[in-house]
mmCIF file of N, CA and C in Angstrom:
data_model
loop_
_atom_site.group_PDB
_atom_site.id
_atom_site.type_symbol
_atom_site.label_atom_id
_atom_site.label_comp_id
_atom_site.label_asym_id
_atom_site.label_seq_id
_atom_site.Cartn_x
_atom_site.Cartn_y
_atom_site.Cartn_z
ATOM 1 N N UNK A 1 0.891 -1.043 -0.097
ATOM 2 C CA UNK A 1 0.037 0.148 -0.068
ATOM 3 C C UNK A 1 1.010 1.271 0.111
ATOM 4 N N UNK A 2 0.576 2.330 -0.807
ATOM 5 C CA UNK A 2 1.190 3.478 -0.811
ATOM 6 C C UNK A 2 0.610 4.624 0.076
ATOM 7 N N UNK A 3 1.346 5.124 1.084
ATOM 8 C CA UNK A 3 0.815 6.320 1.682
ATOM 9 C C UNK A 3 1.337 7.552 1.400
ATOM 10 N N UNK A 4 0.925 8.586 1.852
ATOM 11 C CA UNK A 4 1.466 9.903 1.734
ATOM 12 C C UNK A 4 2.212 10.431 3.016
ATOM 13 N N UNK A 5 3.393 10.862 2.734
ATOM 14 C CA UNK A 5 3.968 11.478 4.025
ATOM 15 C C UNK A 5 4.062 12.946 3.711
ATOM 16 N N UNK A 6 3.698 13.576 4.817
ATOM 17 C CA UNK A 6 3.646 15.060 4.889
ATOM 18 C C UNK A 6 4.469 15.664 5.989
ATOM 19 N N UNK A 7 5.303 16.634 5.723
ATOM 20 C CA UNK A 7 6.005 17.142 6.912
ATOM 21 C C UNK A 7 5.256 18.476 7.194
ATOM 22 N N UNK A 8 4.027 18.239 7.455
ATOM 23 C CA UNK A 8 3.029 19.352 8.099
ATOM 24 C C UNK A 8 1.947 18.734 9.121
ATOM 25 N N UNK A 9 1.454 19.520 9.889
ATOM 26 C CA UNK A 9 0.597 19.135 10.797
ATOM 27 C C UNK A 9 -0.577 18.862 10.092
ATOM 28 N N UNK A 10 -1.620 17.993 10.563
ATOM 29 C CA UNK A 10 -2.896 17.706 10.011
ATOM 30 C C UNK A 10 -3.872 18.963 10.355
ATOM 31 N N UNK A 11 -5.089 18.722 9.869
ATOM 32 C CA UNK A 11 -6.003 19.789 10.267
ATOM 33 C C UNK A 11 -6.396 19.445 11.710
ATOM 34 N N UNK A 12 -7.100 20.416 12.249
ATOM 35 C CA UNK A 12 -7.524 20.075 13.560
ATOM 36 C C UNK A 12 -8.652 18.691 13.641
ATOM 37 N N UNK A 13 -9.480 18.782 12.518
ATOM 38 C CA UNK A 13 -10.351 17.501 12.672
ATOM 39 C C UNK A 13 -9.725 16.181 12.420
ATOM 40 N N UNK A 14 -8.680 16.304 11.552
ATOM 41 C CA UNK A 14 -7.920 14.940 11.198
ATOM 42 C C UNK A 14 -7.066 14.542 12.470
ATOM 43 N N UNK A 15 -6.423 15.508 13.217
ATOM 44 C CA UNK A 15 -5.654 15.184 14.454
ATOM 45 C C UNK A 15 -6.699 14.697 15.510
ATOM 46 N N UNK A 16 -7.748 15.403 15.659
ATOM 47 C CA UNK A 16 -8.647 14.994 16.741
ATOM 48 C C UNK A 16 -9.059 13.516 16.749
ATOM 49 N N UNK A 17 -9.533 13.339 15.281
ATOM 50 C CA UNK A 17 -9.962 11.803 14.832
ATOM 51 C C UNK A 17 -8.799 10.758 15.217
ATOM 52 N N UNK A 18 -7.474 11.099 14.944
ATOM 53 C CA UNK A 18 -6.592 10.296 15.213
ATOM 54 C C UNK A 18 -6.377 10.087 16.569
ATOM 55 N N UNK A 19 -6.127 11.129 17.236
ATOM 56 C CA UNK A 19 -5.959 11.264 18.720
ATOM 57 C C UNK A 19 -6.889 10.419 19.554
ATOM 58 N N UNK A 20 -8.207 10.611 19.109
ATOM 59 C CA UNK A 20 -9.401 9.909 19.871
ATOM 60 C C UNK A 20 -9.019 8.367 20.013
ATOM 61 N N UNK A 21 -8.284 7.767 18.931
ATOM 62 C CA UNK A 21 -8.222 6.362 18.708
ATOM 63 C C UNK A 21 -7.149 5.823 19.933
ATOM 64 N N UNK A 22 -6.478 6.925 20.363
ATOM 65 C CA UNK A 22 -5.348 6.543 21.330
ATOM 66 C C UNK A 22 -5.761 6.250 22.757
ATOM 67 N N UNK A 23 -6.753 6.987 23.236
ATOM 68 C CA UNK A 23 -7.284 6.928 24.632
ATOM 69 C C UNK A 23 -6.456 7.874 25.465
ATOM 70 N N UNK A 24 -5.320 8.713 24.942
ATOM 71 C CA UNK A 24 -4.554 9.512 25.736
ATOM 72 C C UNK A 24 -5.026 10.606 26.424
ATOM 73 N N UNK A 25 -6.276 11.115 26.015
ATOM 74 C CA UNK A 25 -6.855 12.076 26.826
ATOM 75 C C UNK A 25 -8.094 11.551 27.460
ATOM 76 N N UNK A 26 -8.226 10.467 28.026
ATOM 77 C CA UNK A 26 -9.132 9.866 28.697
ATOM 78 C C UNK A 26 -9.632 10.784 29.780
ATOM 79 N N UNK A 27 -8.715 11.599 30.425
ATOM 80 C CA UNK A 27 -9.113 12.099 31.701
ATOM 81 C C UNK A 27 -9.338 13.577 31.362
ATOM 82 N N UNK A 28 -9.217 13.893 30.035
ATOM 83 C CA UNK A 28 -9.719 15.208 29.650
ATOM 84 C C UNK A 28 -8.954 16.419 30.402
ATOM 85 N N UNK A 29 -7.524 16.134 30.398
ATOM 86 C CA UNK A 29 -6.703 17.147 31.198
ATOM 87 C C UNK A 29 -6.487 18.469 30.015
ATOM 88 N N UNK A 30 -6.655 18.084 28.942
ATOM 89 C CA UNK A 30 -6.565 19.114 27.899
ATOM 90 C C UNK A 30 -7.600 19.030 26.965
ATOM 91 N N UNK A 31 -8.082 20.412 26.282
ATOM 92 C CA UNK A 31 -9.150 20.353 25.526
ATOM 93 C C UNK A 31 -8.387 20.055 24.140
ATOM 94 N N UNK A 32 -9.199 19.574 23.042
ATOM 95 C CA UNK A 32 -8.541 19.312 21.800
ATOM 96 C C UNK A 32 -8.028 20.542 21.027
ATOM 97 N N UNK A 33 -8.631 21.674 21.479
ATOM 98 C CA UNK A 33 -8.104 22.897 20.964
ATOM 99 C C UNK A 33 -6.605 22.971 21.554
ATOM 100 N N UNK A 34 -6.574 22.940 22.711
ATOM 101 C CA UNK A 34 -5.031 22.986 23.393
ATOM 102 C C UNK A 34 -4.246 21.957 22.905
ATOM 103 N N UNK A 35 -4.538 20.820 22.621
ATOM 104 C CA UNK A 35 -3.643 19.721 22.055
ATOM 105 C C UNK A 35 -3.240 20.206 20.736
ATOM 106 N N UNK A 36 -4.213 20.663 19.967
ATOM 107 C CA UNK A 36 -3.791 21.137 18.625
ATOM 108 C C UNK A 36 -2.990 22.177 18.530
ATOM 109 N N UNK A 37 -3.165 23.288 19.403
ATOM 110 C CA UNK A 37 -2.211 24.367 19.624
ATOM 111 C C UNK A 37 -0.756 23.909 19.803
ATOM 112 N N UNK A 38 -0.544 22.739 20.804
ATOM 113 C CA UNK A 38 0.605 22.375 21.072
ATOM 114 C C UNK A 38 1.122 21.741 19.923
ATOM 115 N N UNK A 39 0.558 20.875 19.070
ATOM 116 C CA UNK A 39 1.368 20.470 17.864
ATOM 117 C C UNK A 39 1.701 21.414 16.813
ATOM 118 N N UNK A 40 0.865 22.515 16.845
ATOM 119 C CA UNK A 40 1.170 23.763 15.944
ATOM 120 C C UNK A 40 2.489 24.348 16.283
ATOM 121 N N UNK A 41 2.782 24.336 17.725
ATOM 122 C CA UNK A 41 4.089 24.746 18.140
ATOM 123 C C UNK A 41 5.284 23.850 18.041
ATOM 124 N N UNK A 42 5.056 22.842 17.544
ATOM 125 C CA UNK A 42 6.355 21.744 17.137
ATOM 126 C C UNK A 42 7.270 22.340 16.428
ATOM 127 N N UNK A 43 8.518 22.043 16.560
ATOM 128 C CA UNK A 43 9.769 22.023 15.809
ATOM 129 C C UNK A 43 9.561 21.407 14.361
ATOM 130 N N UNK A 44 9.055 20.291 14.423
ATOM 131 C CA UNK A 44 8.959 19.514 13.215
ATOM 132 C C UNK A 44 7.988 18.427 13.392
ATOM 133 N N UNK A 45 6.947 18.163 12.312
ATOM 134 C CA UNK A 45 5.900 17.271 12.361
ATOM 135 C C UNK A 45 5.886 16.460 11.011
ATOM 136 N N UNK A 46 5.356 15.081 11.342
ATOM 137 C CA UNK A 46 5.244 14.312 10.171
ATOM 138 C C UNK A 46 3.732 13.841 10.491
ATOM 139 N N UNK A 47 2.999 13.816 9.103
ATOM 140 C CA UNK A 47 1.718 13.356 9.030
ATOM 141 C C UNK A 47 1.631 12.222 8.027
ATOM 142 N N UNK A 48 1.085 11.077 8.122
ATOM 143 C CA UNK A 48 1.045 9.950 7.221
ATOM 144 C C UNK A 48 -0.503 9.734 6.968
ATOM 145 N N UNK A 49 -0.828 9.787 5.646
ATOM 146 C CA UNK A 49 -2.151 9.462 5.184
ATOM 147 C C UNK A 49 -2.543 8.344 4.310
ATOM 148 N N UNK A 50 -3.402 7.634 4.534
ATOM 149 C CA UNK A 50 -3.819 6.734 3.464
ATOM 150 C C UNK A 50 -5.172 7.407 2.611
ATOM 151 N N UNK A 51 -4.914 7.721 1.548
ATOM 152 C CA UNK A 51 -5.623 8.798 0.920
ATOM 153 C C UNK A 51 -5.917 10.062 1.523
ATOM 154 N N UNK A 52 -7.303 10.222 2.074
ATOM 155 C CA UNK A 52 -7.555 11.458 2.871
ATOM 156 C C UNK A 52 -7.591 11.272 4.157
ATOM 157 N N UNK A 53 -7.116 9.986 4.726
ATOM 158 C CA UNK A 53 -7.272 9.725 6.053
ATOM 159 C C UNK A 53 -5.966 9.757 6.914
ATOM 160 N N UNK A 54 -5.974 10.728 7.930
ATOM 161 C CA UNK A 54 -4.627 10.451 8.657
ATOM 162 C C UNK A 54 -4.519 9.332 9.489
ATOM 163 N N UNK A 55 -3.596 8.517 9.428
ATOM 164 C CA UNK A 55 -3.345 7.276 10.001
ATOM 165 C C UNK A 55 -2.014 7.221 10.908
ATOM 166 N N UNK A 56 -1.221 8.346 10.755
ATOM 167 C CA UNK A 56 -0.109 8.245 11.567
ATOM 168 C C UNK A 56 0.502 9.576 11.810
ATOM 169 N N UNK A 57 1.226 9.678 12.836
ATOM 170 C CA UNK A 57 1.504 11.241 13.118
ATOM 171 C C UNK A 57 2.727 11.069 14.269
ATOM 172 N N UNK A 58 3.537 12.149 14.178
ATOM 173 C CA UNK A 58 4.549 12.344 15.238
ATOM 174 C C UNK A 58 5.258 13.831 15.293
ATOM 175 N N UNK A 59 5.698 14.161 16.155
ATOM 176 C CA UNK A 59 6.400 15.340 16.369
ATOM 177 C C UNK A 59 7.598 15.558 17.031
ATOM 178 N N UNK A 60 8.306 16.728 16.920
ATOM 179 C CA UNK A 60 9.493 16.938 17.795
ATOM 180 C C UNK A 60 9.290 18.387 18.357
ATOM 181 N N UNK A 61 9.950 18.460 19.684
ATOM 182 C CA UNK A 61 9.867 19.661 20.167
ATOM 183 C C UNK A 61 11.226 19.831 20.584
ATOM 184 N N UNK A 62 11.880 21.189 20.307
ATOM 185 C CA UNK A 62 13.493 21.203 20.237
ATOM 186 C C UNK A 62 13.863 22.608 20.175
ATOM 187 N N UNK A 63 15.094 22.853 20.642
ATOM 188 C CA UNK A 63 15.741 24.370 20.571
ATOM 189 C C UNK A 63 16.368 24.318 19.214
ATOM 190 N N UNK A 64 16.551 23.059 18.492
ATOM 191 C CA UNK A 64 17.083 23.136 17.281
ATOM 192 C C UNK A 64 18.610 23.115 17.492
ATOM 193 N N UNK A 65 19.107 22.810 18.714
ATOM 194 C CA UNK A 65 20.538 22.673 18.795
ATOM 195 C C UNK A 65 20.821 21.524 19.570
ATOM 196 N N UNK A 66 20.334 21.144 20.698
ATOM 197 C CA UNK A 66 20.596 19.896 21.392
ATOM 198 C C UNK A 66 19.615 19.250 22.195
ATOM 199 N N UNK A 67 18.701 20.084 22.618
ATOM 200 C CA UNK A 67 17.349 19.552 23.323
ATOM 201 C C UNK A 67 16.427 19.219 22.409
ATOM 202 N N UNK A 68 15.970 18.021 22.271
ATOM 203 C CA UNK A 68 15.030 17.326 21.363
ATOM 204 C C UNK A 68 14.284 16.282 21.933
ATOM 205 N N UNK A 69 13.123 16.415 22.003
ATOM 206 C CA UNK A 69 12.092 15.469 22.618
ATOM 207 C C UNK A 69 11.029 14.981 21.485
ATOM 208 N N UNK A 70 11.052 13.819 21.148
ATOM 209 C CA UNK A 70 10.019 13.113 20.088
ATOM 210 C C UNK A 70 8.768 12.793 21.076
ATOM 211 N N UNK A 71 7.741 13.258 20.615
ATOM 212 C CA UNK A 71 6.298 13.162 21.232
ATOM 213 C C UNK A 71 5.241 12.786 20.395
ATOM 214 N N UNK A 72 4.169 12.295 20.916
ATOM 215 C CA UNK A 72 2.902 12.350 20.187
ATOM 216 C C UNK A 72 2.997 11.411 18.956
ATOM 217 N N UNK A 73 3.682 10.237 18.989
ATOM 218 C CA UNK A 73 3.934 9.297 17.970
ATOM 219 C C UNK A 73 2.601 8.411 18.157
ATOM 220 N N UNK A 74 1.763 8.509 17.155
ATOM 221 C CA UNK A 74 0.641 7.664 17.078
ATOM 222 C C UNK A 74 0.357 7.064 15.779
ATOM 223 N N UNK A 75 -0.550 5.921 15.722
ATOM 224 C CA UNK A 75 -0.798 5.202 14.611
ATOM 225 C C UNK A 75 -2.030 4.693 14.835
ATOM 226 N N UNK A 76 -3.096 4.975 13.889
ATOM 227 C CA UNK A 76 -4.484 4.585 13.984
ATOM 228 C C UNK A 76 -4.582 3.026 14.039
ATOM 229 N N UNK A 77 -5.225 2.434 15.110
ATOM 230 C CA UNK A 77 -5.241 1.107 15.455
ATOM 231 C C UNK A 77 -5.320 0.234 14.473
ATOM 232 N N UNK A 78 -6.193 0.507 13.306
ATOM 233 C CA UNK A 78 -6.384 -0.412 12.144
ATOM 234 C C UNK A 78 -5.109 -0.412 11.323
ATOM 235 N N UNK A 79 -4.108 0.461 11.513
ATOM 236 C CA UNK A 79 -2.972 0.452 10.570
ATOM 237 C C UNK A 79 -1.737 0.026 11.380
ATOM 238 N N UNK A 80 -1.831 -0.356 12.837
ATOM 239 C CA UNK A 80 -0.639 -0.593 13.581
ATOM 240 C C UNK A 80 -0.145 -2.026 12.932
ATOM 241 N N UNK A 81 1.222 -2.271 13.174
ATOM 242 C CA UNK A 81 1.991 -3.358 12.850
ATOM 243 C C UNK A 81 2.085 -3.369 11.233
ATOM 244 N N UNK A 82 1.966 -2.327 10.550
ATOM 245 C CA UNK A 82 2.144 -2.255 9.152
ATOM 246 C C UNK A 82 3.335 -1.426 8.664
ATOM 247 N N UNK A 83 4.137 -0.959 9.779
ATOM 248 C CA UNK A 83 5.254 -0.117 9.594
ATOM 249 C C UNK A 83 5.191 1.358 9.595
ATOM 250 N N UNK A 84 3.771 1.768 9.866
ATOM 251 C CA UNK A 84 3.471 3.199 9.880
ATOM 252 C C UNK A 84 4.179 3.841 11.028
ATOM 253 N N UNK A 85 4.372 3.175 12.041
ATOM 254 C CA UNK A 85 5.028 4.063 13.270
ATOM 255 C C UNK A 85 6.567 3.896 12.872
ATOM 256 N N UNK A 86 7.150 3.039 12.321
ATOM 257 C CA UNK A 86 8.578 2.831 11.949
ATOM 258 C C UNK A 86 8.802 4.155 10.767
ATOM 259 N N UNK A 87 7.851 4.279 9.926
ATOM 260 C CA UNK A 87 7.940 5.397 8.861
ATOM 261 C C UNK A 87 8.090 6.826 9.662
ATOM 262 N N UNK A 88 7.046 7.044 10.682
ATOM 263 C CA UNK A 88 7.014 8.412 11.342
ATOM 264 C C UNK A 88 8.340 8.503 11.974
ATOM 265 N N UNK A 89 8.872 7.268 12.772
ATOM 266 C CA UNK A 89 9.945 7.601 13.460
ATOM 267 C C UNK A 89 11.198 7.850 12.388
ATOM 268 N N UNK A 90 11.367 7.115 11.649
ATOM 269 C CA UNK A 90 12.472 7.367 10.626
ATOM 270 C C UNK A 90 12.308 8.757 10.023
ATOM 271 N N UNK A 91 11.359 9.170 9.782
ATOM 272 C CA UNK A 91 11.274 10.608 9.143
ATOM 273 C C UNK A 91 11.729 11.551 10.351
ATOM 274 N N UNK A 92 11.215 11.575 11.646
ATOM 275 C CA UNK A 92 11.653 12.345 12.775
ATOM 276 C C UNK A 92 13.119 12.268 12.806
ATOM 277 N N UNK A 93 13.664 11.034 12.947
ATOM 278 C CA UNK A 93 15.159 10.800 13.248
ATOM 279 C C UNK A 93 15.813 11.350 11.868
ATOM 280 N N UNK A 94 15.313 11.109 10.707
ATOM 281 C CA UNK A 94 16.124 11.926 9.558
ATOM 282 C C UNK A 94 16.220 13.254 9.806
ATOM 283 N N UNK A 95 15.245 13.978 10.169
ATOM 284 C CA UNK A 95 15.224 15.222 10.282
ATOM 285 C C UNK A 95 16.107 15.692 11.353
ATOM 286 N N UNK A 96 16.459 15.047 12.469
ATOM 287 C CA UNK A 96 17.193 15.364 13.481
ATOM 288 C C UNK A 96 18.695 15.223 12.889
ATOM 289 N N UNK A 97 18.806 14.256 12.314
ATOM 290 C CA UNK A 97 20.185 13.804 11.537
ATOM 291 C C UNK A 97 20.520 15.064 10.896
ATOM 292 N N UNK A 98 19.843 15.406 9.887
ATOM 293 C CA UNK A 98 20.160 16.523 8.834
ATOM 294 C C UNK A 98 20.072 17.865 9.743
ATOM 295 N N UNK A 99 19.612 18.058 10.633
ATOM 296 C CA UNK A 99 20.047 19.268 11.658
ATOM 297 C C UNK A 99 21.262 19.162 12.485
ATOM 298 N N UNK A 100 21.783 18.019 12.717
ATOM 299 C CA UNK A 100 22.817 17.863 13.296
ATOM 300 C C UNK A 100 22.740 17.647 14.850
ATOM 301 N N UNK A 101 21.147 17.344 15.145
ATOM 302 C CA UNK A 101 20.756 16.938 16.519
ATOM 303 C C UNK A 101 21.481 15.600 16.878
ATOM 304 N N UNK A 102 22.143 15.687 18.103
ATOM 305 C CA UNK A 102 22.876 14.346 18.556
ATOM 306 C C UNK A 102 22.233 13.561 19.647
ATOM 307 N N UNK A 103 21.466 14.099 20.309
ATOM 308 C CA UNK A 103 20.818 13.778 21.567
ATOM 309 C C UNK A 103 19.282 13.893 21.502
ATOM 310 N N UNK A 104 18.609 12.658 21.298
ATOM 311 C CA UNK A 104 17.124 12.646 20.942
ATOM 312 C C UNK A 104 16.433 11.836 22.190
ATOM 313 N N UNK A 105 15.452 12.663 22.796
ATOM 314 C CA UNK A 105 14.926 12.000 24.062
ATOM 315 C C UNK A 105 13.513 11.568 23.603
ATOM 316 N N UNK A 106 12.773 10.600 24.382
ATOM 317 C CA UNK A 106 11.436 10.442 24.268
ATOM 318 C C UNK A 106 10.825 9.694 25.505
ATOM 319 N N UNK A 107 9.803 9.585 25.631
ATOM 320 C CA UNK A 107 9.048 8.892 26.936
ATOM 321 C C UNK A 107 8.158 7.843 26.138
ATOM 322 N N UNK A 108 7.856 6.710 26.578
ATOM 323 C CA UNK A 108 6.805 5.760 25.894
ATOM 324 C C UNK A 108 6.231 5.113 27.035
ATOM 325 N N UNK A 109 5.284 4.526 26.660
ATOM 326 C CA UNK A 109 4.471 3.321 27.548
ATOM 327 C C UNK A 109 5.452 2.227 27.645
ATOM 328 N N UNK A 110 5.438 1.693 28.838
ATOM 329 C CA UNK A 110 6.315 0.522 29.135
ATOM 330 C C UNK A 110 6.289 -0.561 28.044
ATOM 331 N N UNK A 111 5.158 -0.927 27.586
ATOM 332 C CA UNK A 111 4.938 -1.913 26.512
ATOM 333 C C UNK A 111 5.764 -1.649 25.216
ATOM 334 N N UNK A 112 6.024 -0.303 24.961
ATOM 335 C CA UNK A 112 6.482 0.234 23.777
ATOM 336 C C UNK A 112 7.994 0.148 23.558
ATOM 337 N N UNK A 113 8.530 -0.152 24.672
ATOM 338 C CA UNK A 113 9.989 -0.021 24.818
ATOM 339 C C UNK A 113 10.757 -0.821 23.505
ATOM 340 N N UNK A 114 10.341 -2.054 23.287
ATOM 341 C CA UNK A 114 10.800 -2.853 22.155
ATOM 342 C C UNK A 114 10.955 -2.131 20.819
ATOM 343 N N UNK A 115 9.732 -1.477 20.560
ATOM 344 C CA UNK A 115 9.784 -0.778 19.250
ATOM 345 C C UNK A 115 10.672 0.377 19.161
ATOM 346 N N UNK A 116 10.937 1.043 20.280
ATOM 347 C CA UNK A 116 11.892 2.177 20.103
ATOM 348 C C UNK A 116 13.450 1.593 20.259
ATOM 349 N N UNK A 117 13.534 0.326 20.875
ATOM 350 C CA UNK A 117 14.904 -0.058 20.723
ATOM 351 C C UNK A 117 15.338 -0.808 19.631
ATOM 352 N N UNK A 118 14.362 -1.066 18.803
ATOM 353 C CA UNK A 118 14.558 -1.743 17.396
ATOM 354 C C UNK A 118 15.221 -0.584 16.805
ATOM 355 N N UNK A 119 14.988 0.862 16.949
ATOM 356 C CA UNK A 119 15.245 2.034 16.267
ATOM 357 C C UNK A 119 16.353 2.488 16.923
ATOM 358 N N UNK A 120 17.025 1.915 17.924
ATOM 359 C CA UNK A 120 18.310 2.448 18.501
ATOM 360 C C UNK A 120 18.312 3.134 19.826
ATOM 361 N N UNK A 121 17.124 3.181 20.247
ATOM 362 C CA UNK A 121 16.913 3.864 21.704
ATOM 363 C C UNK A 121 17.339 3.051 22.808
ATOM 364 N N UNK A 122 17.893 3.534 23.712
ATOM 365 C CA UNK A 122 18.250 2.604 25.068
ATOM 366 C C UNK A 122 17.384 3.401 26.283
ATOM 367 N N UNK A 123 17.355 2.699 27.162
ATOM 368 C CA UNK A 123 16.646 3.243 28.350
ATOM 369 C C UNK A 123 17.629 4.004 29.154
ATOM 370 N N UNK A 124 17.261 5.097 29.640
ATOM 371 C CA UNK A 124 18.231 5.797 30.683
ATOM 372 C C UNK A 124 18.763 4.931 31.855
ATOM 373 N N UNK A 125 19.882 5.092 32.127
ATOM 374 C CA UNK A 125 20.591 4.526 33.304
ATOM 375 C C UNK A 125 19.821 4.671 34.653
ATOM 376 N N UNK A 126 19.791 3.594 35.413
ATOM 377 C CA UNK A 126 18.588 3.592 36.633
ATOM 378 C C UNK A 126 19.314 4.613 37.520
ATOM 379 N N UNK A 127 20.623 4.991 37.515
ATOM 380 C CA UNK A 127 21.159 5.851 38.228
ATOM 381 C C UNK A 127 21.040 7.374 37.699
ATOM 382 N N UNK A 128 20.369 7.509 36.568
ATOM 383 C CA UNK A 128 19.943 8.875 35.856
ATOM 384 C C UNK A 128 18.793 8.863 35.359
ATOM 385 N N UNK A 129 17.862 8.440 36.306
ATOM 386 C CA UNK A 129 16.328 8.434 35.591
ATOM 387 C C UNK A 129 15.786 9.953 35.505
ATOM 388 N N UNK A 130 15.038 9.924 34.645
ATOM 389 C CA UNK A 130 14.200 11.187 34.359
ATOM 390 C C UNK A 130 13.196 11.420 35.569
ATOM 391 N N UNK A 131 12.845 12.733 35.635
ATOM 392 C CA UNK A 131 11.796 13.074 36.589
ATOM 393 C C UNK A 131 10.707 13.946 35.967
ATOM 394 N N UNK A 132 9.795 14.293 36.763
ATOM 395 C CA UNK A 132 8.562 15.097 36.312
ATOM 396 C C UNK A 132 7.861 15.656 37.385
ATOM 397 N N UNK A 133 7.110 16.796 37.182
ATOM 398 C CA UNK A 133 6.491 17.499 38.022
ATOM 399 C C UNK A 133 5.047 17.897 37.272
ATOM 400 N N UNK A 134 3.764 17.398 37.833
ATOM 401 C CA UNK A 134 2.644 17.577 37.477
ATOM 402 C C UNK A 134 1.808 18.495 38.240
ATOM 403 N N UNK A 135 1.420 19.530 38.011
ATOM 404 C CA UNK A 135 0.570 20.504 38.589
ATOM 405 C C UNK A 135 -0.794 20.120 38.423
ATOM 406 N N UNK A 136 -1.508 20.015 39.563
ATOM 407 C CA UNK A 136 -3.080 19.833 39.561
ATOM 408 C C UNK A 136 -3.863 20.986 39.757
#
């Protein structure tokens, strides 16, 4: 199957439809308007379409020098295990390489670690774990 890869953000409606398939906003912490604004503020984005349907998406937030974070990598459930996620990641990583970014970070669900390991990612050292703060 041939898919279209775009180095742009999808429309609001396309993004909302794909995002709703993930269950990531189940607690409704953010509105879809806020989530869409967030992707519009990205350093780089990749959207993959099957004809007119958004089936994959990923983005990078970065300062363009050394702090780079891949986030919101998602593939419509009906298209998972068909290489779409790998295609998204390869496009994101290629952009980083082209921009001479050497350190790329991401967070993922525990069950997704093998997918990212196949792409060369390693877990942080247990002596140097990441941290977070979440305001309520």
